[in-house]
Amino acid sequence: MATRTDAPTRREQILKEAARLFAERGFHGVGVDEIGAAVGISGPGLYRHFAGKDAMLAELLVGISESLLTGAKRRLAEADRAGGVAPEAVLDSLVEGHIDFALDDRPLITLHDRELDRLRDADRKLVRQLQRQYVELWVGVVRRLYPDLAEPAARSAVHSVFGLLNSTPHLTRPGSLPDRAGTAELLHRMARGAFAAAAGA
């Protein structure tokens, strides 16, 4: 995902182009041949890597949910190992991680919004399960920072912040966003402001 620094594998290249094309034209608007052409292989050659478009979609949507959850767990574990890390700093770290996703993996946000219902029941349930775990990690951190905030209110605030951060695919007009650093800083301030407002702070 966005944090990877080594060269992507052919499988990862296929997934990246599939996500872009699916987001731009819809799952049913893209053929296997077009995905293959985008990575320089024949359409039938894709079947050496994936059983078909359905398998690509499942790996994309399950994969990003797994990546977000794994990243959040890693950030919390790092804070635990460091010892004495303030809840505010832990929340900042979670917000930064989600902002990286929101800015660097925008096609996956669009894909999730439009195509989640196309997954097989088992894959869709797995995505939802991973997402619930991700939300609950955030809820725990938010409530450590704002202990007077009731759990349902904290959960609602987390979902609202996700909605804010995941709005980036809709801000695509030239000049609608500052540069990446400026956009990340703006989103961070807005997210923290939303949590403070929910807590009445």
mmCIF file of C-alpha atoms in Angstrom:
data_model
loop_
_atom_site.group_PDB
_atom_site.id
_atom_site.type_symbol
_atom_site.label_atom_id
_atom_site.label_comp_id
_atom_site.label_asym_id
_atom_site.label_seq_id
_atom_site.Cartn_x
_atom_site.Cartn_y
_atom_site.Cartn_z
ATOM 1 C CA MET A 1 0.000 0.000 0.000
ATOM 2 C CA ALA A 2 1.039 3.627 0.401
ATOM 3 C CA THR A 3 3.783 2.809 2.888
ATOM 4 C CA ARG A 4 5.524 0.292 0.606
ATOM 5 C CA THR A 5 8.896 1.478 -0.696
ATOM 6 C CA ASP A 6 10.192 -1.512 -2.684
ATOM 7 C CA ALA A 7 9.222 -2.209 -6.287
ATOM 8 C CA PRO A 8 5.696 -3.603 -6.677
ATOM 9 C CA THR A 9 5.250 -7.172 -7.838
ATOM 10 C CA ARG A 10 3.388 -7.937 -11.057
ATOM 11 C CA ARG A 11 0.403 -9.000 -8.942
ATOM 12 C CA GLU A 12 0.436 -5.645 -7.136
ATOM 13 C CA GLN A 13 0.721 -3.801 -10.454
ATOM 14 C CA ILE A 14 -2.342 -5.637 -11.731
ATOM 15 C CA LEU A 15 -4.303 -4.775 -8.592
ATOM 16 C CA LYS A 16 -3.311 -1.112 -8.778
ATOM 17 C CA GLU A 17 -4.431 -0.783 -12.388
ATOM 18 C CA ALA A 18 -7.597 -2.781 -11.745
ATOM 19 C CA ALA A 19 -8.480 -0.456 -8.864
ATOM 20 C CA ARG A 20 -7.898 2.609 -11.033
ATOM 21 C CA LEU A 21 -9.950 1.294 -13.935
ATOM 22 C CA PHE A 22 -12.773 -0.045 -11.754
ATOM 23 C CA ALA A 23 -12.971 3.319 -9.948
ATOM 24 C CA GLU A 24 -12.991 5.283 -13.192
ATOM 25 C CA ARG A 25 -15.447 3.176 -15.188
ATOM 26 C CA GLY A 26 -17.135 0.765 -12.828
ATOM 27 C CA PHE A 27 -16.524 -2.930 -12.305
ATOM 28 C CA HIS A 28 -18.673 -4.013 -15.257
ATOM 29 C CA GLY A 29 -17.259 -1.296 -17.507
ATOM 30 C CA VAL A 30 -13.764 -2.806 -17.531
ATOM 31 C CA GLY A 31 -12.645 -5.958 -19.298
ATOM 32 C CA VAL A 32 -9.841 -8.315 -18.397
ATOM 33 C CA ASP A 33 -8.059 -7.391 -21.641
ATOM 34 C CA GLU A 34 -8.003 -3.714 -20.624
ATOM 35 C CA ILE A 35 -6.501 -4.501 -17.244
ATOM 36 C CA GLY A 36 -3.886 -6.649 -18.919
ATOM 37 C CA ALA A 37 -3.047 -3.907 -21.433
ATOM 38 C CA ALA A 38 -2.549 -1.434 -18.568
ATOM 39 C CA VAL A 39 0.243 -3.600 -17.139
ATOM 40 C CA GLY A 40 1.650 -4.811 -20.439
ATOM 41 C CA ILE A 41 0.421 -8.389 -20.494
ATOM 42 C CA SER A 42 -2.340 -10.155 -22.389
ATOM 43 C CA GLY A 43 -5.767 -10.445 -20.850
ATOM 44 C CA PRO A 44 -5.488 -14.250 -20.646
ATOM 45 C CA GLY A 45 -2.101 -13.776 -18.973
ATOM 46 C CA LEU A 46 -3.913 -12.258 -15.988
ATOM 47 C CA TYR A 47 -5.350 -15.661 -15.190
ATOM 48 C CA ARG A 48 -1.904 -16.789 -14.086
ATOM 49 C CA HIS A 49 -2.313 -14.308 -11.207
ATOM 50 C CA PHE A 50 -6.080 -14.133 -10.593
ATOM 51 C CA ALA A 51 -9.066 -16.350 -11.308
ATOM 52 C CA GLY A 52 -10.902 -13.336 -12.745
ATOM 53 C CA LYS A 53 -12.190 -9.842 -12.061
ATOM 54 C CA ASP A 54 -14.208 -11.004 -9.048
ATOM 55 C CA ALA A 55 -11.027 -12.288 -7.419
ATOM 56 C CA MET A 56 -9.273 -8.971 -8.089
ATOM 57 C CA LEU A 57 -12.131 -7.012 -6.534
ATOM 58 C CA ALA A 58 -12.174 -9.247 -3.462
ATOM 59 C CA GLU A 59 -8.422 -8.963 -2.965
ATOM 60 C CA LEU A 60 -8.565 -5.186 -3.330
ATOM 61 C CA LEU A 61 -11.375 -4.624 -0.834
ATOM 62 C CA VAL A 62 -10.378 -7.275 1.689
ATOM 63 C CA GLY A 63 -6.751 -6.233 1.292
ATOM 64 C CA ILE A 64 -7.248 -2.565 2.099
ATOM 65 C CA SER A 65 -9.378 -3.419 5.142
ATOM 66 C CA GLU A 66 -6.652 -5.769 6.364
ATOM 67 C CA SER A 67 -3.985 -3.150 5.683
ATOM 68 C CA LEU A 68 -5.781 -0.422 7.626
ATOM 69 C CA LEU A 69 -6.369 -2.721 10.596
ATOM 70 C CA THR A 70 -2.799 -4.024 10.580
ATOM 71 C CA GLY A 71 -1.419 -0.493 10.373
ATOM 72 C CA ALA A 72 -3.555 0.681 13.279
ATOM 73 C CA LYS A 73 -2.534 -2.294 15.421
ATOM 74 C CA ARG A 74 1.114 -1.604 14.613
ATOM 75 C CA ARG A 75 0.795 2.037 15.649
ATOM 76 C CA LEU A 76 -0.845 1.068 18.931
ATOM 77 C CA ALA A 77 1.797 -1.584 19.594
ATOM 78 C CA GLU A 78 4.566 0.941 18.945
ATOM 79 C CA ALA A 79 2.962 3.323 21.441
ATOM 80 C CA ASP A 80 2.716 0.527 24.013
ATOM 81 C CA ARG A 81 6.376 -0.403 23.556
ATOM 82 C CA ALA A 82 7.432 3.238 23.864
ATOM 83 C CA GLY A 83 5.536 3.540 27.152
ATOM 84 C CA GLY A 84 3.964 6.705 28.470
ATOM 85 C CA VAL A 85 2.755 7.876 25.047
ATOM 86 C CA ALA A 86 -0.082 10.353 25.527
ATOM 87 C CA PRO A 87 -3.482 9.333 24.098
ATOM 88 C CA GLU A 88 -3.406 12.532 22.032
ATOM 89 C CA ALA A 89 -0.218 11.388 20.282
ATOM 90 C CA VAL A 90 -1.676 7.918 19.681
ATOM 91 C CA LEU A 91 -4.792 9.434 18.108
ATOM 92 C CA ASP A 92 -2.606 11.690 15.981
ATOM 93 C CA SER A 93 -0.774 8.617 14.745
ATOM 94 C CA LEU A 94 -4.022 6.857 13.794
ATOM 95 C CA VAL A 95 -5.271 9.962 11.993
ATOM 96 C CA GLU A 96 -1.987 10.260 10.077
ATOM 97 C CA GLY A 97 -2.195 6.636 8.983
ATOM 98 C CA HIS A 98 -5.733 7.000 7.688
ATOM 99 C CA ILE A 99 -4.869 10.248 5.917
ATOM 100 C CA ASP A 100 -2.059 8.444 4.084
ATOM 101 C CA PHE A 101 -4.635 5.940 2.863
ATOM 102 C CA ALA A 102 -7.169 8.628 1.954
ATOM 103 C CA LEU A 103 -4.647 10.583 -0.109
ATOM 104 C CA ASP A 104 -2.667 7.748 -1.684
ATOM 105 C CA ASP A 105 -5.337 5.099 -2.314
ATOM 106 C CA ARG A 106 -8.296 7.166 -3.480
ATOM 107 C CA PRO A 107 -9.438 4.660 -6.135
ATOM 108 C CA LEU A 108 -9.963 2.089 -3.375
ATOM 109 C CA ILE A 109 -12.302 4.460 -1.532
ATOM 110 C CA THR A 110 -14.387 4.891 -4.686
ATOM 111 C CA LEU A 111 -14.277 1.150 -5.294
ATOM 112 C CA HIS A 112 -15.477 0.385 -1.776
ATOM 113 C CA ASP A 113 -18.350 2.850 -2.043
ATOM 114 C CA ARG A 114 -19.549 1.555 -5.412
ATOM 115 C CA GLU A 115 -18.681 -2.114 -5.582
ATOM 116 C CA LEU A 116 -18.713 -3.635 -2.087
ATOM 117 C CA ASP A 117 -22.073 -5.286 -2.734
ATOM 118 C CA ARG A 118 -20.584 -7.180 -5.685
ATOM 119 C CA LEU A 119 -18.386 -9.266 -3.390
ATOM 120 C CA ARG A 120 -19.345 -12.793 -2.468
ATOM 121 C CA ASP A 121 -21.150 -12.940 0.872
ATOM 122 C CA ALA A 122 -18.123 -14.429 2.639
ATOM 123 C CA ASP A 123 -15.763 -11.723 1.350
ATOM 124 C CA ARG A 124 -18.216 -8.938 2.121
ATOM 125 C CA LYS A 125 -18.692 -10.238 5.665
ATOM 126 C CA LEU A 126 -14.911 -10.386 6.104
ATOM 127 C CA VAL A 127 -14.566 -6.774 4.975
ATOM 128 C CA ARG A 128 -17.245 -5.707 7.442
ATOM 129 C CA GLN A 129 -15.611 -7.681 10.255
ATOM 130 C CA LEU A 130 -12.226 -6.089 9.600
ATOM 131 C CA GLN A 131 -13.800 -2.652 9.438
ATOM 132 C CA ARG A 132 -15.570 -3.142 12.762
ATOM 133 C CA GLN A 133 -12.301 -4.131 14.408
ATOM 134 C CA TYR A 134 -10.635 -1.058 12.926
ATOM 135 C CA VAL A 135 -13.375 1.212 14.234
ATOM 136 C CA GLU A 136 -13.176 -0.284 17.726
ATOM 137 C CA LEU A 137 -9.426 0.369 17.918
ATOM 138 C CA TRP A 138 -10.135 4.024 17.211
ATOM 139 C CA VAL A 139 -13.009 4.125 19.706
ATOM 140 C CA GLY A 140 -10.718 2.873 22.465
ATOM 141 C CA VAL A 141 -8.109 5.545 21.749
ATOM 142 C CA VAL A 142 -10.693 8.327 21.462
ATOM 143 C CA ARG A 143 -12.207 7.367 24.811
ATOM 144 C CA ARG A 144 -8.800 7.326 26.480
ATOM 145 C CA LEU A 145 -8.296 10.887 25.299
ATOM 146 C CA TYR A 146 -11.881 11.951 26.089
ATOM 147 C CA PRO A 147 -12.978 9.669 28.962
ATOM 148 C CA ASP A 148 -16.296 11.487 29.433
ATOM 149 C CA LEU A 149 -17.358 10.709 25.864
ATOM 150 C CA ALA A 150 -19.839 7.819 25.889
ATOM 151 C CA GLU A 151 -18.967 4.813 23.756
ATOM 152 C CA PRO A 152 -21.828 5.257 21.242
ATOM 153 C CA ALA A 153 -20.901 8.908 20.769
ATOM 154 C CA ALA A 154 -17.231 8.015 20.316
ATOM 155 C CA ARG A 155 -18.164 5.400 17.710
ATOM 156 C CA SER A 156 -20.339 7.905 15.857
ATOM 157 C CA ALA A 157 -17.496 10.420 15.925
ATOM 158 C CA VAL A 158 -15.075 7.856 14.494
ATOM 159 C CA HIS A 159 -17.453 7.044 11.635
ATOM 160 C CA SER A 160 -17.934 10.746 10.978
ATOM 161 C CA VAL A 161 -14.190 11.344 10.822
ATOM 162 C CA PHE A 162 -13.798 8.431 8.425
ATOM 163 C CA GLY A 163 -16.452 10.051 6.236
ATOM 164 C CA LEU A 164 -14.495 13.301 6.292
ATOM 165 C CA LEU A 165 -11.147 11.705 5.511
ATOM 166 C CA ASN A 166 -12.593 9.408 2.857
ATOM 167 C CA SER A 167 -14.128 12.339 0.977
ATOM 168 C CA THR A 168 -10.872 12.971 -0.921
ATOM 169 C CA PRO A 169 -11.963 11.198 -4.159
ATOM 170 C CA HIS A 170 -14.697 13.829 -4.517
ATOM 171 C CA LEU A 171 -12.213 16.718 -4.400
ATOM 172 C CA THR A 172 -10.672 16.225 -7.816
ATOM 173 C CA ARG A 173 -11.119 19.579 -9.568
ATOM 174 C CA PRO A 174 -7.817 21.314 -10.345
ATOM 175 C CA GLY A 175 -6.976 23.579 -7.428
ATOM 176 C CA SER A 176 -9.612 22.022 -5.169
ATOM 177 C CA LEU A 177 -6.895 20.743 -2.836
ATOM 178 C CA PRO A 178 -3.598 22.256 -1.705
ATOM 179 C CA ASP A 179 -0.441 20.204 -2.154
ATOM 180 C CA ARG A 180 -0.247 16.841 -0.415
ATOM 181 C CA ALA A 181 1.380 18.148 2.749
ATOM 182 C CA GLY A 182 -1.113 20.987 2.988
ATOM 183 C CA THR A 183 -4.048 18.670 2.380
ATOM 184 C CA ALA A 184 -2.809 16.208 5.008
ATOM 185 C CA GLU A 185 -2.397 18.995 7.548
ATOM 186 C CA LEU A 186 -5.878 20.365 6.799
ATOM 187 C CA LEU A 187 -7.501 16.945 7.114
ATOM 188 C CA HIS A 188 -5.654 16.317 10.366
ATOM 189 C CA ARG A 189 -6.870 19.585 11.905
ATOM 190 C CA MET A 190 -10.430 18.896 10.813
ATOM 191 C CA ALA A 191 -10.368 15.353 12.183
ATOM 192 C CA ARG A 192 -9.020 16.410 15.551
ATOM 193 C CA GLY A 193 -11.507 19.266 15.638
ATOM 194 C CA ALA A 194 -14.356 16.853 15.019
ATOM 195 C CA PHE A 195 -13.326 14.639 17.931
ATOM 196 C CA ALA A 196 -12.928 17.640 20.226
ATOM 197 C CA ALA A 197 -16.349 18.927 19.198
ATOM 198 C CA ALA A 198 -17.935 15.525 19.857
ATOM 199 C CA ALA A 199 -16.429 15.568 23.343
ATOM 200 C CA GLY A 200 -17.452 19.180 23.955
ATOM 201 C CA ALA A 201 -13.811 20.078 24.456
#
